Coordinates of C-alpha atoms in Angstrom, one line a residue:
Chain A
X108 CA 6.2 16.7 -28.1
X109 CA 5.8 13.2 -30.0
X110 CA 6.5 9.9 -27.6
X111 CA 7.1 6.8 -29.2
X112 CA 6.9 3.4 -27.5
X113 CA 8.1 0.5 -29.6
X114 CA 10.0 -2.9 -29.2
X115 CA 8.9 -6.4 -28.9
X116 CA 8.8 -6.1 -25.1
X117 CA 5.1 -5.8 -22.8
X118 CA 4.5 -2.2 -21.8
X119 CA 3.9 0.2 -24.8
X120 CA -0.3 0.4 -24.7
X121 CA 0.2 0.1 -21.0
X122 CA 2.8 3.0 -20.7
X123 CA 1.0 5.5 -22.8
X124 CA -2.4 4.5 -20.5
X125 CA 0.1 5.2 -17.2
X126 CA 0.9 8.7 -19.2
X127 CA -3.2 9.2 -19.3
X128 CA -3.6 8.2 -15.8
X129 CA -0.8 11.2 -14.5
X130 CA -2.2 13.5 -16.9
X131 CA -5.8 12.9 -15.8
X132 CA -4.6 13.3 -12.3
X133 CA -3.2 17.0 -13.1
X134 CA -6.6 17.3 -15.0
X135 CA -5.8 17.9 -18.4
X136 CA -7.8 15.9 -21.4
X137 CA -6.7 12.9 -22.5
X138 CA -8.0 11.2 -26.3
X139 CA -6.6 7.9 -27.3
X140 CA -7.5 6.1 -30.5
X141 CA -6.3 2.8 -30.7
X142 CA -5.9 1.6 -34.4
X143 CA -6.6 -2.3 -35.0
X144 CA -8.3 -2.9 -31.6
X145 CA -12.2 -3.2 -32.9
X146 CA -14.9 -3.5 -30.6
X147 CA -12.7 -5.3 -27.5
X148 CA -13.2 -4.8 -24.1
X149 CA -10.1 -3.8 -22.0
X150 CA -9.7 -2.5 -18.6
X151 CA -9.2 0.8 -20.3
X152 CA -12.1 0.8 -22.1
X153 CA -14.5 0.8 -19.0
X154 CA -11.8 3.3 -17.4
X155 CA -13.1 5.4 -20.2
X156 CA -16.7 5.6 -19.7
X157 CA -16.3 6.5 -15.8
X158 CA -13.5 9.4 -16.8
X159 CA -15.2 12.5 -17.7
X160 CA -12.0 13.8 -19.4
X161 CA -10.8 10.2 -21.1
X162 CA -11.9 9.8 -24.7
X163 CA -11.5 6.3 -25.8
X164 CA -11.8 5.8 -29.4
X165 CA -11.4 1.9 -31.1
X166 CA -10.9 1.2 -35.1
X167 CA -10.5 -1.8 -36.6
X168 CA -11.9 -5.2 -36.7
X169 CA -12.5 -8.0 -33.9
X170 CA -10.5 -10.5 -35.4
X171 CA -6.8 -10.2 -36.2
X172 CA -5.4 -8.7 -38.8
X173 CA -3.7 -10.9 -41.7
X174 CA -0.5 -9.4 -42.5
X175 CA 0.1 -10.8 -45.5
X176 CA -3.3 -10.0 -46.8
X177 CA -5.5 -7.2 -44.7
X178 CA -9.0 -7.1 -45.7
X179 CA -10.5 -4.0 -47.5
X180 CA -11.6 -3.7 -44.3
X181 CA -8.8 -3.5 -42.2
X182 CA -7.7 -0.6 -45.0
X183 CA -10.8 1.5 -44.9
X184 CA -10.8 1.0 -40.5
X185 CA -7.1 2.1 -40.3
X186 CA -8.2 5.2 -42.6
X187 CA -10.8 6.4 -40.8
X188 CA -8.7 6.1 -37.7
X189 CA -6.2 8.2 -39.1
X190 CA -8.9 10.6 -40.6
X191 CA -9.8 10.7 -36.7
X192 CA -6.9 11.0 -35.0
X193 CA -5.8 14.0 -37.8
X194 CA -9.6 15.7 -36.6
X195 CA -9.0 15.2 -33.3
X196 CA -5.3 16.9 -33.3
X197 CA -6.5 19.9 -35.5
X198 CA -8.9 20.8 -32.8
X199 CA -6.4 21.3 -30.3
X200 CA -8.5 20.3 -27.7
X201 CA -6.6 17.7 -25.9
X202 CA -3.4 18.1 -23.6
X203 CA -2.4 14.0 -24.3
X204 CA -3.5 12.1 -27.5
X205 CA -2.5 8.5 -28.0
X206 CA -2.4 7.3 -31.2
X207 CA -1.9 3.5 -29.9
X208 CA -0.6 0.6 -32.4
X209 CA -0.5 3.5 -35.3
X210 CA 3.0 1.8 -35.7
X211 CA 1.9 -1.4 -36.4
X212 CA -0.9 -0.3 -38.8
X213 CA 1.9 1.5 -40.6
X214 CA 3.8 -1.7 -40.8
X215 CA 1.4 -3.7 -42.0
X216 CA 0.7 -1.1 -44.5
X217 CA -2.5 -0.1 -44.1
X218 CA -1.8 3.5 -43.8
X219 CA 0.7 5.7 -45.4
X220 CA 3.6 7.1 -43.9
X221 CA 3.4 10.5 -45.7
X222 CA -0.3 11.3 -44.4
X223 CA 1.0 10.5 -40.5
X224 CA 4.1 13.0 -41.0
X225 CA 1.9 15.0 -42.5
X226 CA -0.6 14.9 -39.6
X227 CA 2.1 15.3 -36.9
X228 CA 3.4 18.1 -39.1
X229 CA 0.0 20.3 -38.7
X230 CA -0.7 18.9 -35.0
X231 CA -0.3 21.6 -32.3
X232 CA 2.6 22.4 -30.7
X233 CA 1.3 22.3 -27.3
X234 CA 0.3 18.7 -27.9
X235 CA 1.5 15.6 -26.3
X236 CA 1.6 12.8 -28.6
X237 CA 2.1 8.7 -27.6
X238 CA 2.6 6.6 -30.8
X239 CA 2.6 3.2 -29.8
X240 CA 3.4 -0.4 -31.1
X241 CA 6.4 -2.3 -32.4
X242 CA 8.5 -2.0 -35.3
X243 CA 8.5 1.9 -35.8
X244 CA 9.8 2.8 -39.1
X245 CA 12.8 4.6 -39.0
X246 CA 11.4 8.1 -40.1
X247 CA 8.7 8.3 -36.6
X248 CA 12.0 7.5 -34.2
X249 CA 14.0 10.2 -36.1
X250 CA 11.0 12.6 -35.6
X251 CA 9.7 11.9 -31.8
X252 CA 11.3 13.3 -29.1
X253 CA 10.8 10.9 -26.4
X254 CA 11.6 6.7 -28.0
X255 CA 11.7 3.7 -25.5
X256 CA 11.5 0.7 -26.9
X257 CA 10.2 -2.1 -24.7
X258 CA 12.8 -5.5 -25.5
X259 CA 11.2 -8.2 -24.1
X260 CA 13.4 -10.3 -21.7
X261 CA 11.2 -12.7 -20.1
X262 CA 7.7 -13.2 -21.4
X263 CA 5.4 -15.7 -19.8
X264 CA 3.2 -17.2 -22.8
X265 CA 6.5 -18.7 -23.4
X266 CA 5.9 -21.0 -20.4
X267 CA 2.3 -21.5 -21.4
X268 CA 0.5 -18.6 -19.5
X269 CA -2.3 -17.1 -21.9
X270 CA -3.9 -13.3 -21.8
X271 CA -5.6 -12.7 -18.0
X272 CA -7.9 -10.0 -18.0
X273 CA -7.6 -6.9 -16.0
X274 CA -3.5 -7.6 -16.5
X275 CA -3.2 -8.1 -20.6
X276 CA -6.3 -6.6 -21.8
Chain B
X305 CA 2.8 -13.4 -11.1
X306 CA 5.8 -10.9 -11.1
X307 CA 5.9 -8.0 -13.9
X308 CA 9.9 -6.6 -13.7
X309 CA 10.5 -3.4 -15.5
X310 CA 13.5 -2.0 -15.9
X311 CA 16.2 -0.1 -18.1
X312 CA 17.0 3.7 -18.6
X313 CA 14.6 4.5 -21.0
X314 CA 11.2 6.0 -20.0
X315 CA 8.1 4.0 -19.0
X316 CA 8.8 2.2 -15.8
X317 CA 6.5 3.5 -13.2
X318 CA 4.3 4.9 -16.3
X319 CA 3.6 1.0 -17.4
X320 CA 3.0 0.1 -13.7
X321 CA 0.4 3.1 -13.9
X322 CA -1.1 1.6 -17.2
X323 CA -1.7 -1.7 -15.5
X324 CA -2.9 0.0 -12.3
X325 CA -5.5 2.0 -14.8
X326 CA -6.4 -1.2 -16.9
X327 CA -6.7 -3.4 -13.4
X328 CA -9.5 -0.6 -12.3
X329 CA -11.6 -0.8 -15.0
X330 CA -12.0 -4.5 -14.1
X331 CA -12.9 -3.8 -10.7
X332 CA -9.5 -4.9 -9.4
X333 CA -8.2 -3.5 -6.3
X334 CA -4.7 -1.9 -6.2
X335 CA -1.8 -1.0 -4.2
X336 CA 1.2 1.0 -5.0
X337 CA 4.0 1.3 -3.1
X338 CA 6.3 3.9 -4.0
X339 CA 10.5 3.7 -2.7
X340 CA 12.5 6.6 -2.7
X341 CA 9.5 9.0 -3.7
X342 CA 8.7 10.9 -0.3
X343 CA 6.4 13.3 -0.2
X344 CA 5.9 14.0 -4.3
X345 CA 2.8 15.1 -6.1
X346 CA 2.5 13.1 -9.0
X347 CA -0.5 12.5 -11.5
X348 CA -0.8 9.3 -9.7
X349 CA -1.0 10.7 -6.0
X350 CA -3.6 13.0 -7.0
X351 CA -5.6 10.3 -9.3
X352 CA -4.9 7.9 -5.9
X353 CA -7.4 10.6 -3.9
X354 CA -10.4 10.2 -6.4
X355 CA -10.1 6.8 -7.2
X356 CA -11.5 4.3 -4.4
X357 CA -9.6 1.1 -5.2
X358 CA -6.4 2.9 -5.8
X359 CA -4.0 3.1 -2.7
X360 CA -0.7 5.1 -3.0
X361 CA 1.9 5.3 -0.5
X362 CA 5.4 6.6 -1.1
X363 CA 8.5 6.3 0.8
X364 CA 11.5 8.1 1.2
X365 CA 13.1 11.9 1.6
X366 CA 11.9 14.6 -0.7
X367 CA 15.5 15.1 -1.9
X368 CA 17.7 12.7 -4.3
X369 CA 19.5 10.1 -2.3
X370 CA 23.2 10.5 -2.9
X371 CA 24.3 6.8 -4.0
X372 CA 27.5 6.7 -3.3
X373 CA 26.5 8.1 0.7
X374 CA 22.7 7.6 1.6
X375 CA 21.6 9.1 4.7
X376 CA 20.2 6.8 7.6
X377 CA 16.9 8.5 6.8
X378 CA 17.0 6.7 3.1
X379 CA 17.9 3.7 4.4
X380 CA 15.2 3.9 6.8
X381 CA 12.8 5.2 4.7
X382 CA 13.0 2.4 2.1
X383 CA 13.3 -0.2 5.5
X384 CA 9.6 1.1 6.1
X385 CA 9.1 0.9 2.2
X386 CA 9.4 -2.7 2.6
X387 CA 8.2 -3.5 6.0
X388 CA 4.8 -2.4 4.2
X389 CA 5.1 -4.3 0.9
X390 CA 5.5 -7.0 3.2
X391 CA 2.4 -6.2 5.1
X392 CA 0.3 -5.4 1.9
X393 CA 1.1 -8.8 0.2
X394 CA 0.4 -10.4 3.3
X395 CA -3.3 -9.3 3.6
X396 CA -4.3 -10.1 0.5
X397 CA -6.8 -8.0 -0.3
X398 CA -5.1 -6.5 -3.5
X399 CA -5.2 -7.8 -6.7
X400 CA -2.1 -6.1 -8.3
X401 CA 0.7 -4.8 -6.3
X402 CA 2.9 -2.1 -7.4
X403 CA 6.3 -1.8 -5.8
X404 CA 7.8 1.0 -7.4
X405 CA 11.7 1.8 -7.5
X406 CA 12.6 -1.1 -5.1
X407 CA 14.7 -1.9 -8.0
X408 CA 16.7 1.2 -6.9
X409 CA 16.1 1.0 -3.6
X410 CA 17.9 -2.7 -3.7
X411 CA 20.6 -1.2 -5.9
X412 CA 21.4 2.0 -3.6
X413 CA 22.1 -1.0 -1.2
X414 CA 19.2 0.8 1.2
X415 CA 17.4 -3.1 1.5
X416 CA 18.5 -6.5 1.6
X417 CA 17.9 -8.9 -1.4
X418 CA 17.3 -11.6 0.6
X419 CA 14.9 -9.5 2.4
X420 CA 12.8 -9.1 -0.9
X421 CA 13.0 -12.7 -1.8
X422 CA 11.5 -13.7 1.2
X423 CA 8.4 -11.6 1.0
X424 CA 8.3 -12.3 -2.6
X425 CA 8.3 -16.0 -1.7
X426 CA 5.9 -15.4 0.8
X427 CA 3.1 -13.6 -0.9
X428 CA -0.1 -15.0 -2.2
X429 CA 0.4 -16.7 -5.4
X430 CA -3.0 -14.9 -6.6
X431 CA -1.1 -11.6 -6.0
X432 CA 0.1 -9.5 -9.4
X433 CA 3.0 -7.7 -8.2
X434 CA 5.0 -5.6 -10.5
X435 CA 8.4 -3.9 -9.4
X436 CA 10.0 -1.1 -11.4
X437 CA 13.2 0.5 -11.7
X438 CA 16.4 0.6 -13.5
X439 CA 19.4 -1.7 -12.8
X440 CA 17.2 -4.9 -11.9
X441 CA 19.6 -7.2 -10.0
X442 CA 19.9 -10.9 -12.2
X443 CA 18.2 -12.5 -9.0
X444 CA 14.9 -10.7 -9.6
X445 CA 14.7 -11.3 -13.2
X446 CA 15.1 -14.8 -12.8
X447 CA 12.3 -14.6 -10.0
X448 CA 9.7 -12.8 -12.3
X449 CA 7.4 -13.6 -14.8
X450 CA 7.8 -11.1 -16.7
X451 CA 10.3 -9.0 -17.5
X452 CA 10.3 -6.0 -19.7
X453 CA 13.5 -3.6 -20.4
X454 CA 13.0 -0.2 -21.4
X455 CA 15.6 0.9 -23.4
X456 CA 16.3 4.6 -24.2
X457 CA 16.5 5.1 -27.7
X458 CA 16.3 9.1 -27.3
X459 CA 15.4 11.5 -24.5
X460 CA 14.1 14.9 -24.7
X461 CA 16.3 15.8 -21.4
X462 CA 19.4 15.2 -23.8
X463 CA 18.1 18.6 -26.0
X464 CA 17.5 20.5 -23.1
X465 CA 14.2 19.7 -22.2
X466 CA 13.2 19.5 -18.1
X467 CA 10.5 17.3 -16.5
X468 CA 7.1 18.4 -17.0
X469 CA 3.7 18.4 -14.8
X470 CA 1.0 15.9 -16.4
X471 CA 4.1 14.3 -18.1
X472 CA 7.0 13.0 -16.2
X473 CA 5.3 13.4 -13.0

């Protein structure tokens, strides 16, 4: 079954890291690969050296990516984390995998649509899949099961408050 | 700060789990108060056993609580539910607060608004406290922070798919 979390709204990364937490609980396995999140530190990332059974997996570069001109860089990072994620879902040896901002490296074109359908297409059936990240195209919503997208209605940068650790990251 | 999330779509109490997750791996300390969820083994009760900084305790019958005619038992189950939160916040020894479903509790009519306010306004102002559930009265998202709503875009339940261990629960 394919999840999809999407929308301008705070939640997405954070729900698909609430879905690891319950399924770590009823001990299945649990791989996320978070596209465009190079080398950060988040409260998830520590989580993931302490849980035997929580495979944390980063691509991408430290700084942000320019969307109206990604390095060869970006490119060649979002690849291999698609190469990854397609490895990782052939084996079949993960209950949960979260493929987390895939959307937005697929909207800022740095991978192809055809090879993520085409990856999703070959996954295992028993796998649980979380796609993550805003502006999901069209073709992803008509082929997950499960869509939410998160709207934001209040947001507090807006009145000045910047990233805290342990809540944002 | 106060995180609201609400809306029908999926994500809710799995977001507050993400936080909880994220707040861990930075060593943070946190409490999650569960309304309406008596007696339920969820992921998160059993990841709340192995986890030392994680505290869980729910509220509430083990049956759904009829809306329209709620048993005294609900209504003092979710009177308990708050009398704790209220306790919890108090102390201050937790760094982020989970109060999950008093959104519903507060639109079953099983606890006072006012009631809520008051502990709200009464809590540490280092306190992260993030309340979930649909149908958010207008009162509490003009009190929080930050306020995400999850909209269903398409639901697995809708082609005949039930609740699922490591998933929904």
């Amino acid at each position: 079954m394919i999840h999809l979390y999407t929308g301008d709204g705070k939640g997405k990364t954070t729900a698909s890291l609430g879905l690891a937490f319950r399924a770590l609980g009823h001990g299945r396995r649990v791989y996320m690969i978070q596209f465009m999140k190079g080398s950060c530190v988040y409260g998830e990332t520590i989580m993931a050296e302490s849980l035997k059974d929580f495979t944390l997996v980063q691509f991408g570069r430290k700084e942000f990516v320019d969307r109206t001109n990604p390095s060869p860089e970006d490119y060649e990072e979002a690849r291999k984390a698609l190469t990854h994620a397609r490895r990782v879902l052939a084996e079949g040896l993960y209950d949960l995998i979260i493929l987390d901002e895939l959307n937005v490296a697929l909207d800022y074109g740095l991978i192809e649509l055809s090879e993520v359908m085409n990856i999703l297409d070959n996954a295992p059936s028993s796998s649980e899949i979380v796609i993550t990240g805003r502006n999901a195209v069209p073709e992803l919503i008509e082929k997950a099961h499960l869509v939410t997208e998160m709207k934001e209605i209040k947001h507090p940068y807006r009145i000045g408050v910047s990233a805290r650790k342990g809540i944002e990251f």
